[in-house]
XYZ file of C-alpha atoms in Angstrom:
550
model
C 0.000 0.000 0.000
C 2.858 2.619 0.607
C 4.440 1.774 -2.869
C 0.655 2.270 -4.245
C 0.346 5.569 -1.912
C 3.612 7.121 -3.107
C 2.872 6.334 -6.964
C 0.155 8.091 -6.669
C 1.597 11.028 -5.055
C 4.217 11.519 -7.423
C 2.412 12.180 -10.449
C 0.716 15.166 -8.642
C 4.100 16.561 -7.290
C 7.773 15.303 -8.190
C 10.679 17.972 -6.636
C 13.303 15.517 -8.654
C 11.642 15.386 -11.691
C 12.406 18.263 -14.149
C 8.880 19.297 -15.460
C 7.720 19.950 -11.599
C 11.524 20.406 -9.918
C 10.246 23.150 -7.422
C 14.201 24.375 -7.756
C 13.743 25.181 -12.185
C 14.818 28.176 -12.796
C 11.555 29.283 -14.501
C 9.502 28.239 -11.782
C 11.512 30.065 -8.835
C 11.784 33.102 -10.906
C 8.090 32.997 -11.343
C 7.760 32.408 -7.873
C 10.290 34.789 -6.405
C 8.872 37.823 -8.690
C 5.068 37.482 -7.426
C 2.855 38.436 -4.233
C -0.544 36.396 -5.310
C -2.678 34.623 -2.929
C -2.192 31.097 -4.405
C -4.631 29.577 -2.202
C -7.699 31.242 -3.660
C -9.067 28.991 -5.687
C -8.911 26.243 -3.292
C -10.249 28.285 -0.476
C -13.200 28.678 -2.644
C -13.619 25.593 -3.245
C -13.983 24.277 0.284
C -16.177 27.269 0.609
C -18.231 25.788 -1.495
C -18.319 22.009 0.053
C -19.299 23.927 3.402
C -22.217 25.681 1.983
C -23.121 22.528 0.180
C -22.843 20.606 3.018
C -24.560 23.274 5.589
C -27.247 22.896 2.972
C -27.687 19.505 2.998
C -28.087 18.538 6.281
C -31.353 20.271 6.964
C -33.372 17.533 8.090
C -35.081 14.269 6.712
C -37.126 14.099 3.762
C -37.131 17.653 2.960
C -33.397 17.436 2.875
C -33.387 14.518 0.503
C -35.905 16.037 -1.913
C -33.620 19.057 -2.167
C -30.360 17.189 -2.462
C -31.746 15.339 -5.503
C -33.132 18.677 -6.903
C -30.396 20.206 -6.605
C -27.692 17.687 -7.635
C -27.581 18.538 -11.347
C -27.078 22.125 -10.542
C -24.726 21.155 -7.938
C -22.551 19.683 -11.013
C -23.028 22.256 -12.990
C -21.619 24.356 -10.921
C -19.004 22.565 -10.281
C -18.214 22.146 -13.694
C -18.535 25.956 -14.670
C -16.144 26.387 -11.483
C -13.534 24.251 -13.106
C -13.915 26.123 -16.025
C -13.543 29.514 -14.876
C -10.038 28.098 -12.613
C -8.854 26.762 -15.868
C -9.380 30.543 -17.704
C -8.559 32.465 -14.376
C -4.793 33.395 -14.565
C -4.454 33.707 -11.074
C -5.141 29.928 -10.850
C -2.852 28.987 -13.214
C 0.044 30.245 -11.833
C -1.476 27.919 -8.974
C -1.614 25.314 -10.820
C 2.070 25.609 -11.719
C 3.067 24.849 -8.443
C 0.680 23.195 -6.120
C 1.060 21.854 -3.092
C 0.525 18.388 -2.742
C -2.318 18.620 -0.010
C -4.211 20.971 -2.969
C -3.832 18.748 -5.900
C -5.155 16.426 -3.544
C -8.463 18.099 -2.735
C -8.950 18.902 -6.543
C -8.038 15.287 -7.391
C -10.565 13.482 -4.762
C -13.357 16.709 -6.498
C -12.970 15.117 -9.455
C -12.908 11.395 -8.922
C -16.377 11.748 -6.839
C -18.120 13.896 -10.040
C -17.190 10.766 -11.842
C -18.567 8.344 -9.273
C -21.858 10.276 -9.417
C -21.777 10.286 -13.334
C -21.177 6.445 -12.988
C -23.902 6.089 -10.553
C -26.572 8.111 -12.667
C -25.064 5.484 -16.036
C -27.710 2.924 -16.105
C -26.945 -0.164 -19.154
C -28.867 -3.437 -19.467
C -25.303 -4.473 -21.420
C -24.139 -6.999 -19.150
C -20.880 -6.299 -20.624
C -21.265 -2.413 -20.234
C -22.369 -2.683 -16.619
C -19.150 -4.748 -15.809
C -17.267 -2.285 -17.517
C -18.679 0.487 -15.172
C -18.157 -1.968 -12.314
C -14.872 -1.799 -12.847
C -14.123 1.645 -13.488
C -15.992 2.342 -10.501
C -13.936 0.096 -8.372
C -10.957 1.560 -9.731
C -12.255 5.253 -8.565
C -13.354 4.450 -5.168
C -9.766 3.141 -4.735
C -7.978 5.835 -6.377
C -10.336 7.899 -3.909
C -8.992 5.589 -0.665
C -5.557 6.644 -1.733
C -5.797 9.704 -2.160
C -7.713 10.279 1.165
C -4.634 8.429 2.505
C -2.187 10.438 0.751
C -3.978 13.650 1.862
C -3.378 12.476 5.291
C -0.048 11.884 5.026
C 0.923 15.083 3.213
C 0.203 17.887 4.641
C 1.501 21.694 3.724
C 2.977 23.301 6.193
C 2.358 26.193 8.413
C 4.334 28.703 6.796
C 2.773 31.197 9.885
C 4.453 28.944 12.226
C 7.956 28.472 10.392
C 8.100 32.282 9.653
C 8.442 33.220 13.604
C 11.552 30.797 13.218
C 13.505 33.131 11.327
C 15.219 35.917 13.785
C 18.298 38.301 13.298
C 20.394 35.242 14.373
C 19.856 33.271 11.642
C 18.028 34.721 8.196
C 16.236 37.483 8.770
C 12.615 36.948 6.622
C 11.267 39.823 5.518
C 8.432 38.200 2.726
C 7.020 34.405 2.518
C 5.400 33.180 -0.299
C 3.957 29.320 -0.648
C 6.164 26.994 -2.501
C 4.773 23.511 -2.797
C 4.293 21.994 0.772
C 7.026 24.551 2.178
C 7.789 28.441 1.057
C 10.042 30.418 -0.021
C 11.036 32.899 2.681
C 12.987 36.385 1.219
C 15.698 37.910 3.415
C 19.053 38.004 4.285
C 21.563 35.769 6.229
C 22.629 37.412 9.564
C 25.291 34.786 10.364
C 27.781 32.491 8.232
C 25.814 30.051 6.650
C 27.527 26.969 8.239
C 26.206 28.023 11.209
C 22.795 28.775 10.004
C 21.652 25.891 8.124
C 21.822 23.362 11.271
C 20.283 25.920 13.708
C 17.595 26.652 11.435
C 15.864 23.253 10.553
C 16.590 22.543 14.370
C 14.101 25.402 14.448
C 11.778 25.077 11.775
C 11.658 21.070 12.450
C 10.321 22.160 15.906
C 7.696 23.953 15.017
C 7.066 22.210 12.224
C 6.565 18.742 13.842
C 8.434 17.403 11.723
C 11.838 17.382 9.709
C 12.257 19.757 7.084
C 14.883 20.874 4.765
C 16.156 24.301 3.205
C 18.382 25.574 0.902
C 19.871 29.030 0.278
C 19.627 30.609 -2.955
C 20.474 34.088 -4.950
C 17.747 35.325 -7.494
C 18.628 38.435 -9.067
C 15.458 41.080 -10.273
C 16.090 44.391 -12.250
C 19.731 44.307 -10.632
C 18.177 43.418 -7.517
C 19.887 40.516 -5.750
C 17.621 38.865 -3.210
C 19.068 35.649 -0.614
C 15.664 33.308 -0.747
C 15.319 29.963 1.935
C 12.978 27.235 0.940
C 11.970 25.739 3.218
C 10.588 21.842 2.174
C 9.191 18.285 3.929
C 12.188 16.834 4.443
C 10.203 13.618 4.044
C 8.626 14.595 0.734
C 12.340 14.571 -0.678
C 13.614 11.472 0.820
C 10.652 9.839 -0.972
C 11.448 11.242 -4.082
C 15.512 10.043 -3.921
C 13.985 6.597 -2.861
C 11.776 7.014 -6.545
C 14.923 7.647 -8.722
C 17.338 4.967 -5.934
C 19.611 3.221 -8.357
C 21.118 0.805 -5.164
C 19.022 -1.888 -5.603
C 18.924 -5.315 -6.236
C 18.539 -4.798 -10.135
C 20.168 -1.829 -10.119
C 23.956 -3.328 -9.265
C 22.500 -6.481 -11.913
C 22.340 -3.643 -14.294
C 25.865 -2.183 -13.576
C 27.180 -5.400 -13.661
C 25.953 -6.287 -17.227
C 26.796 -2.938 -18.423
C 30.315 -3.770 -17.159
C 30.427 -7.043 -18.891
C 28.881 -5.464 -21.833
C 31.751 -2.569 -22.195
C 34.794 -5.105 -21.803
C 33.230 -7.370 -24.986
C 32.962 -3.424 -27.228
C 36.307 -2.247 -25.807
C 37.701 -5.997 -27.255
C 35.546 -5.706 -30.023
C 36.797 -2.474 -30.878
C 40.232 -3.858 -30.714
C 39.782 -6.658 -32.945
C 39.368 -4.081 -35.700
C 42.422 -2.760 -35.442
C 44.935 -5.888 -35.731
C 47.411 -6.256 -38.149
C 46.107 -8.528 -41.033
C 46.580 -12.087 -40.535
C 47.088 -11.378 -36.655
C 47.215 -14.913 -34.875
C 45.052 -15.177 -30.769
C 48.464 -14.467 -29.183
C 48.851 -11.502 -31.369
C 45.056 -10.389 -30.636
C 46.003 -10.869 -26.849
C 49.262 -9.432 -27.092
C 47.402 -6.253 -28.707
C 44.818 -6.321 -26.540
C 45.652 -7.051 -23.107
C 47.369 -4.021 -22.897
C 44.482 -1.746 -23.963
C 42.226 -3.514 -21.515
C 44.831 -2.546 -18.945
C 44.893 0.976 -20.181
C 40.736 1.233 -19.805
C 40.702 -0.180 -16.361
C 43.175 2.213 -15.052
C 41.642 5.134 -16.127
C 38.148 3.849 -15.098
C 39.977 2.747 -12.183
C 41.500 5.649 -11.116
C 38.596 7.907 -11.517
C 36.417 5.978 -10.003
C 37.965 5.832 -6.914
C 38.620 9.439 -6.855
C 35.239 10.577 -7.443
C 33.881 8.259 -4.394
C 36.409 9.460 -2.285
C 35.691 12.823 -2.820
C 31.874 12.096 -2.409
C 32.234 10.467 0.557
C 34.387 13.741 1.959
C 31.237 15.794 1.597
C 28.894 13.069 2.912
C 27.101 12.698 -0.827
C 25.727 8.842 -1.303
C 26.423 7.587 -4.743
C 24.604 5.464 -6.767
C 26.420 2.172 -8.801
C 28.531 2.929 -11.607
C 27.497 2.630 -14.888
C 29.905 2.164 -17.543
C 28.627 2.958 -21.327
C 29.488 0.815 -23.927
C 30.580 1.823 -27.278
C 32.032 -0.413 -30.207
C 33.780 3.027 -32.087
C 35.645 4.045 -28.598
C 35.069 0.815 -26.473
C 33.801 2.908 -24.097
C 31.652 6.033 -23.167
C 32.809 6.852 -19.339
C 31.206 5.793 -15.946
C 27.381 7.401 -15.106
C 25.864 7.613 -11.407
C 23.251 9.782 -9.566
C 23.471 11.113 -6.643
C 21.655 10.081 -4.044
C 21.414 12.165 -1.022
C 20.943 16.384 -1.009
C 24.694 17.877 -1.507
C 25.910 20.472 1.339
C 27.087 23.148 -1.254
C 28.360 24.137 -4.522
C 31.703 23.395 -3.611
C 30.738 19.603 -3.296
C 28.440 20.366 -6.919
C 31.704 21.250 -8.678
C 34.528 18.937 -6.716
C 32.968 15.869 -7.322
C 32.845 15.813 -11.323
C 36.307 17.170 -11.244
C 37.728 14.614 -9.604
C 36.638 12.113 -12.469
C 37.456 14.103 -14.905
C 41.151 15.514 -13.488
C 41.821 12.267 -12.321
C 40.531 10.478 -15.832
C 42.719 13.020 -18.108
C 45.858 12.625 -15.916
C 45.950 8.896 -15.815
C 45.417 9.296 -19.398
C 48.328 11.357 -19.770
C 50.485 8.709 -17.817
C 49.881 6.114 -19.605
C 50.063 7.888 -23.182
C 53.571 9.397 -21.628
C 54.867 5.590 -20.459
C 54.053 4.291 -23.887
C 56.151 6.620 -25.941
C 58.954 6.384 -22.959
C 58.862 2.524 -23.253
C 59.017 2.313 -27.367
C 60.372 5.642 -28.252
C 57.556 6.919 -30.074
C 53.479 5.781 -30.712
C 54.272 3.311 -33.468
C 54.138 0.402 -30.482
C 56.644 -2.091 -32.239
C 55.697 -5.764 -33.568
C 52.610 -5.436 -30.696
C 51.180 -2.426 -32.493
C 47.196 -1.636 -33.465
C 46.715 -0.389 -36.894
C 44.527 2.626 -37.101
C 42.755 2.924 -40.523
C 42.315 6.275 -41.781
C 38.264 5.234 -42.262
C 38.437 5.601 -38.297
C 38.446 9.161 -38.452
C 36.215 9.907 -41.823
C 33.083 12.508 -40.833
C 33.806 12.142 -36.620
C 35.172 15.187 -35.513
C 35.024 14.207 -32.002
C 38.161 11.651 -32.786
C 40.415 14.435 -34.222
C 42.241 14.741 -32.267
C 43.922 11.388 -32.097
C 44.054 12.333 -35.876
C 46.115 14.722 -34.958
C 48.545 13.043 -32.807
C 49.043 9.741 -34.886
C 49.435 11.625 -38.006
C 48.006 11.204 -41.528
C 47.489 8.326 -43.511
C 48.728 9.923 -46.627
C 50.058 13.065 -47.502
C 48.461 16.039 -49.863
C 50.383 14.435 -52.605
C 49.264 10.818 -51.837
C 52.169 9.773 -50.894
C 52.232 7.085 -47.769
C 54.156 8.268 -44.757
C 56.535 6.284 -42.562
C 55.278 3.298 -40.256
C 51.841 3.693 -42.242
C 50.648 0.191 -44.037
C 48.831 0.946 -47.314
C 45.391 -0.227 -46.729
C 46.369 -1.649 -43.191
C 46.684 2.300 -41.060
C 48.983 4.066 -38.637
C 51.034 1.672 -36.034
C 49.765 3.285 -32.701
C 51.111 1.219 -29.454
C 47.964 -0.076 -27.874
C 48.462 1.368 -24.329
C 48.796 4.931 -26.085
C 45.883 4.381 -28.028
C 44.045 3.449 -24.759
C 45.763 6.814 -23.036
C 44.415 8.881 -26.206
C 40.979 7.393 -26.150
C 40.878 8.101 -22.586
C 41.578 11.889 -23.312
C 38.468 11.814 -25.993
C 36.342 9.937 -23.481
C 36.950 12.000 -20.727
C 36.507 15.409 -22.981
C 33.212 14.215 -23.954
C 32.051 13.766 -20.596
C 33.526 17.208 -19.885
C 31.010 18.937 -22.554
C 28.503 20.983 -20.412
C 25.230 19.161 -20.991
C 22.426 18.114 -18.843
C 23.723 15.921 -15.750
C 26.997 14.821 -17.748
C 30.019 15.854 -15.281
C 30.387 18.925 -17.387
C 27.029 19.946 -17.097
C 27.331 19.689 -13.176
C 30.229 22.124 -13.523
C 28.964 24.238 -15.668
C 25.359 24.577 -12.899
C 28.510 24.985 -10.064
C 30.131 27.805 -11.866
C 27.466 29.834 -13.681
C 24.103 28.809 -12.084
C 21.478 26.951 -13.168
C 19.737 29.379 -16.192
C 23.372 29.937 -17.826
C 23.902 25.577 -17.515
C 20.542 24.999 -19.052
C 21.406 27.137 -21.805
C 25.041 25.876 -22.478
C 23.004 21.887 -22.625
C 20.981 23.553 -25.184
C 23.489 24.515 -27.502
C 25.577 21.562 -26.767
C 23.019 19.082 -27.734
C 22.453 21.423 -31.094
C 25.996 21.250 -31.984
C 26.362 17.532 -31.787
C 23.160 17.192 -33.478
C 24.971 19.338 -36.048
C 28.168 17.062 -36.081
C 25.587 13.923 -36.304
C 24.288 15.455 -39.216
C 27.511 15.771 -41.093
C 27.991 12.191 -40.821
C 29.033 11.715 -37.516
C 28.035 8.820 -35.600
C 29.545 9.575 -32.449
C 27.986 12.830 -32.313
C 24.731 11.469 -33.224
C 24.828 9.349 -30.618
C 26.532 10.763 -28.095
C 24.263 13.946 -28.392
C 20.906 11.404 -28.319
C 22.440 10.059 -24.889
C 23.621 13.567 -23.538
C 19.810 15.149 -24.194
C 17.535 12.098 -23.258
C 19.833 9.848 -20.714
C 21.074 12.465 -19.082
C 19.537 15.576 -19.629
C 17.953 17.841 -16.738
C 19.518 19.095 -14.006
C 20.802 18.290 -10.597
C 18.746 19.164 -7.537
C 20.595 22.299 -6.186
C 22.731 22.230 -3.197
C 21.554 23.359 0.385
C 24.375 26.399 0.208
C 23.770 28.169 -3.598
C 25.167 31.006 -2.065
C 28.673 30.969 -1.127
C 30.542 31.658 -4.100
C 33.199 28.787 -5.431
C 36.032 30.640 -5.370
C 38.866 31.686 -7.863
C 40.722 28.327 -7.538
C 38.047 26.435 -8.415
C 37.004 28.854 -11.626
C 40.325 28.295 -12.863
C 40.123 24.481 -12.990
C 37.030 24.915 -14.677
C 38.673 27.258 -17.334
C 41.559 25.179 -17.637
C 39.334 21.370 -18.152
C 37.303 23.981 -20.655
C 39.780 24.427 -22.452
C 41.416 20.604 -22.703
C 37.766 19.387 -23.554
C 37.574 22.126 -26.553
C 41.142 21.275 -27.684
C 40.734 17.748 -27.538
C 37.175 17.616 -29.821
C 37.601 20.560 -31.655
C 37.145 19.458 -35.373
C 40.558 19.199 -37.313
C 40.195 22.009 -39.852
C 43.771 20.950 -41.138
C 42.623 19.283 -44.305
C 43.754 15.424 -43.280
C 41.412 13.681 -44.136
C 38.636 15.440 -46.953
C 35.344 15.444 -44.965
C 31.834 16.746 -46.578
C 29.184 18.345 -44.462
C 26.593 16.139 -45.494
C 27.675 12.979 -46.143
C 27.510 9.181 -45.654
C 28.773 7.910 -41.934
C 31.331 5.403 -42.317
C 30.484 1.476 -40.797
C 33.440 -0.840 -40.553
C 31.715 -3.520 -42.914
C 32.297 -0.981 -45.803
C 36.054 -1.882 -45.973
């Protein structure tokens, strides 16, 4: 029955979700900028059920003559009430934000108008009347739970919570209703640190019950304003238990994703063997590119946990993302738990990334140490040109491996005519680590450099950098690129949205921490800009390039 209850609940509010996340920009800037009485409508409407009900318990038959008299007005009304909320504009800004004890009272409305249209539905179609039967059954339940529901959440006192706020915490100077909370307008009158725990001691107090805020800027005509919303802490653990990836299936699902990227990443290999390559040349070749992937996944795994776990943020299982043009696409989690502060927002996906590129670098670095250059010896892969045809994204391993052929057609050194470029296998693995990681690094959605991007420049400037970048690799997918193709589809609808904002949006990150942003900027646009050098001829619009076509 709870599973059933919190279903239920969710379609009428969902904080994580990013149509109804009560943190969108668009819906806090539309909530900060207004002073409207957003419980109007509903006021009026339980107006209404008090008159009805004053009215209808008169006394005996009288009572009952003028209940059914009246009931088709009774409808009518309530159906030219419905009306007028849906063409009233002060009701739809309500509507854009309800709490969940409102949506409840509108939904529980509804379902009994369609339990007295039901009743009033009379069929000798044995097949029609079980047909009502069962829709009937199936509102009368839907009406149990959402009696329930409306029990179990209930808005809170916003008159209580706003004696809470003093000159020793945040000092409130306007409240407005957000969801089951509010957003309360002031200023912070001590460091933040110290606020945030004395506060929801506070507001849980005289609340009854736990609750959770964050701290956020919103800037009007030049105006900068420090808002606290104020929010069930309950409400939002039930909507992290929703999207909980540590489960049962879950880990099964990060385990076959595993299994699934080791078969592309030696699938991927197998292309790339010299011709007439024997098993102990294929695990000669490959063993060491295996060892190059797990080392960089390795690495920044471990990094990124242990840098989660310094801020207290809960994880969820790794997914890896398997690709049979790079091997692999990177690791994916959620988080799962609230995160203390921007500074935790922006650390987290650096560490992956910092730690992915430099372990990249390493092993790049030992390769050409070891052999002298990137040719790899008799235990070489063989890069065909065809590799790079209409995929900007791979450039720049393009770059560093060198042409197939020169502009007069001539075959450079160490290249095999209709074989490819030599390329040592744990420097291939270092360079495809560099391309991986940059792709992670472009600032889209709830990829790691989308997280940075909300860290550094909020959360209206990240949701427009996602927008362009899922435009520009829908432009690169059209010009024949199938990494940007898909890529791009996985960046917009796997990972697109944005992360629930931190409890401290306030405290600014700091110049350190803008400069490692600038600098992994910069490496992600150097590593996938396009090579404009002429290499390899490359036509807008063209055909992409599958490896059966050689």
């Amino acid at each position: 029955m709870a599973a059933t209850l919190f279903s239920t609940s969710s379609l009428l509010y969902s904080p994580l979700s990013s149509r109804n996340n009560p943190f969108s920009p668009s819906l806090l800037n539309r909530s900060l900028g207004r002073q409207v009485n957003l419980l109007k409508p509903i006021k009026f409407s339980v107006k209404d059920d008090q008159e009805t009900e004053r009215s209808s318990s008169a006394s005996g038959s009288m009572a009952a003559v003028s209940e059914e008299k009246n009931e088709p007005e009774e409808e009518e009304k309530e159906k030219q009430q419905e009306m007028d909320w849906k063409e009233d504009d002060e009701f739809k800004k309500f509507m854009g934000n309800p709490s969940i004890e409102a949506a409840i009272k509108l939904e529980k409305k509804r379902a009994d108008r369609k339990l007295k249209e039901l009743d009033r539905e009379s069929n000798d179609n044995p097949l029609m009347g079980l047909l009502y039967g069962i829709v009937r059954d199936n509102l009368t339940r839907e009406k149990e739970i959402l009696s329930m529901a409306e029990e179990a959440f209930k808005a809170l006192d916003l008159n209580k919570l706003k004696s809470c706020f003093g000159f020793d915490t945040f000092f409130a100077t306007d409240v407005r209703r957000f969801g089951d909370g509010g957003i309360f307008i002031g200023n912070l009158r001590r460091p933040i640190e110290e606020v945030i725990p004395k506060l929801e001691k506070k507001l849980s107090e005289a609340a009854g019950r736990q609750v959770v805020v964050w701290f956020m800027e919103e800037k009007n005509d030049d105006i900068t304003k420090q808002a606290c919303v104020v929010q069930p802490k309950a409400e939002i653990d039930l909507q992290f238990e929703s999207t909980k990836l540590s489960t049962p299936w879950g880990y099964v699902s990060a385990v076959a994703l595993c299994v699934t990227t080791f078969g592309t990443i030696a699938l991927m290999s197998g292309f790339f063997l010299k011709p007439d390559a024997t098993f102990d040349d294929y695990i000669a070749d490959v063993v060491p590119l295996f060892g190059g992937f797990l080392a960089i996944l390795g690495v920044s795994e471990i990094a990124t946990r242990l840098t989660a776990a310094r801020y207290g943020v809960k994880l969820s299982p790794s997914f890896l993302v398997p690709s049979n043009w790079t091997g692999s696409l990177g690791v994916m989690n959620n988080y799962e738990s609230l995160l203390p502060n921007k500074n935790a927002l922006f650390d987290i996906p650096v560490a992956r990334t910092a730690s992915a590129y430099l372990t990249s670098l390493a092993l790049a670095v030992a390769a050409f140490v070891a052999d002298g250059s990137f040719n790899g010896g008799d235990n070489a892969l063989y890069i065909r040109p065809q590799f790079f045809y209409n995929n900007p994204l791979l450039s720049f391993i393009q770059y560093v491996i060198g042409p197939y052929t020169d502009d007069l057609g001539n075959v450079l050194p160490y290249a095999v005519e209709g074989v490819g470029v030599p390329v040592d296998p744990l420097a291939f693995a270092g360079l495809l680590g560099m391309v991986v990681t940059s792709l992670n690094l472009l600032p889209c959605g709830r990829l790691e450099g989308g997280r940075i991007a909300q860290a550094m420049f909020g959360r209206s400037t990240a949701t427009l950098l996602s927008f362009a970048t899922s435009l520009l690799l829908g432009i690169g997918g059209l010009s024949g690129s199938v990494l940007c193709l898909a890529w791009g589809l996985f960046a917009t609808f796997f990972r697109g949205g944005e992360e629930l904002p931190a409890k401290d949006e306030i405290t600014p990150l700091g110049n350190d921490r803008y400069s490692w942003g600038i600098v992994l900027g910069l490496i992600c646009f150097l590593t996938l800009f396009p090579n404009g050098g002429g290499t390899f001829s490359s036509p807008f619009f063209s055909d992409p390039f599958f490896r059966g076509d050689l």
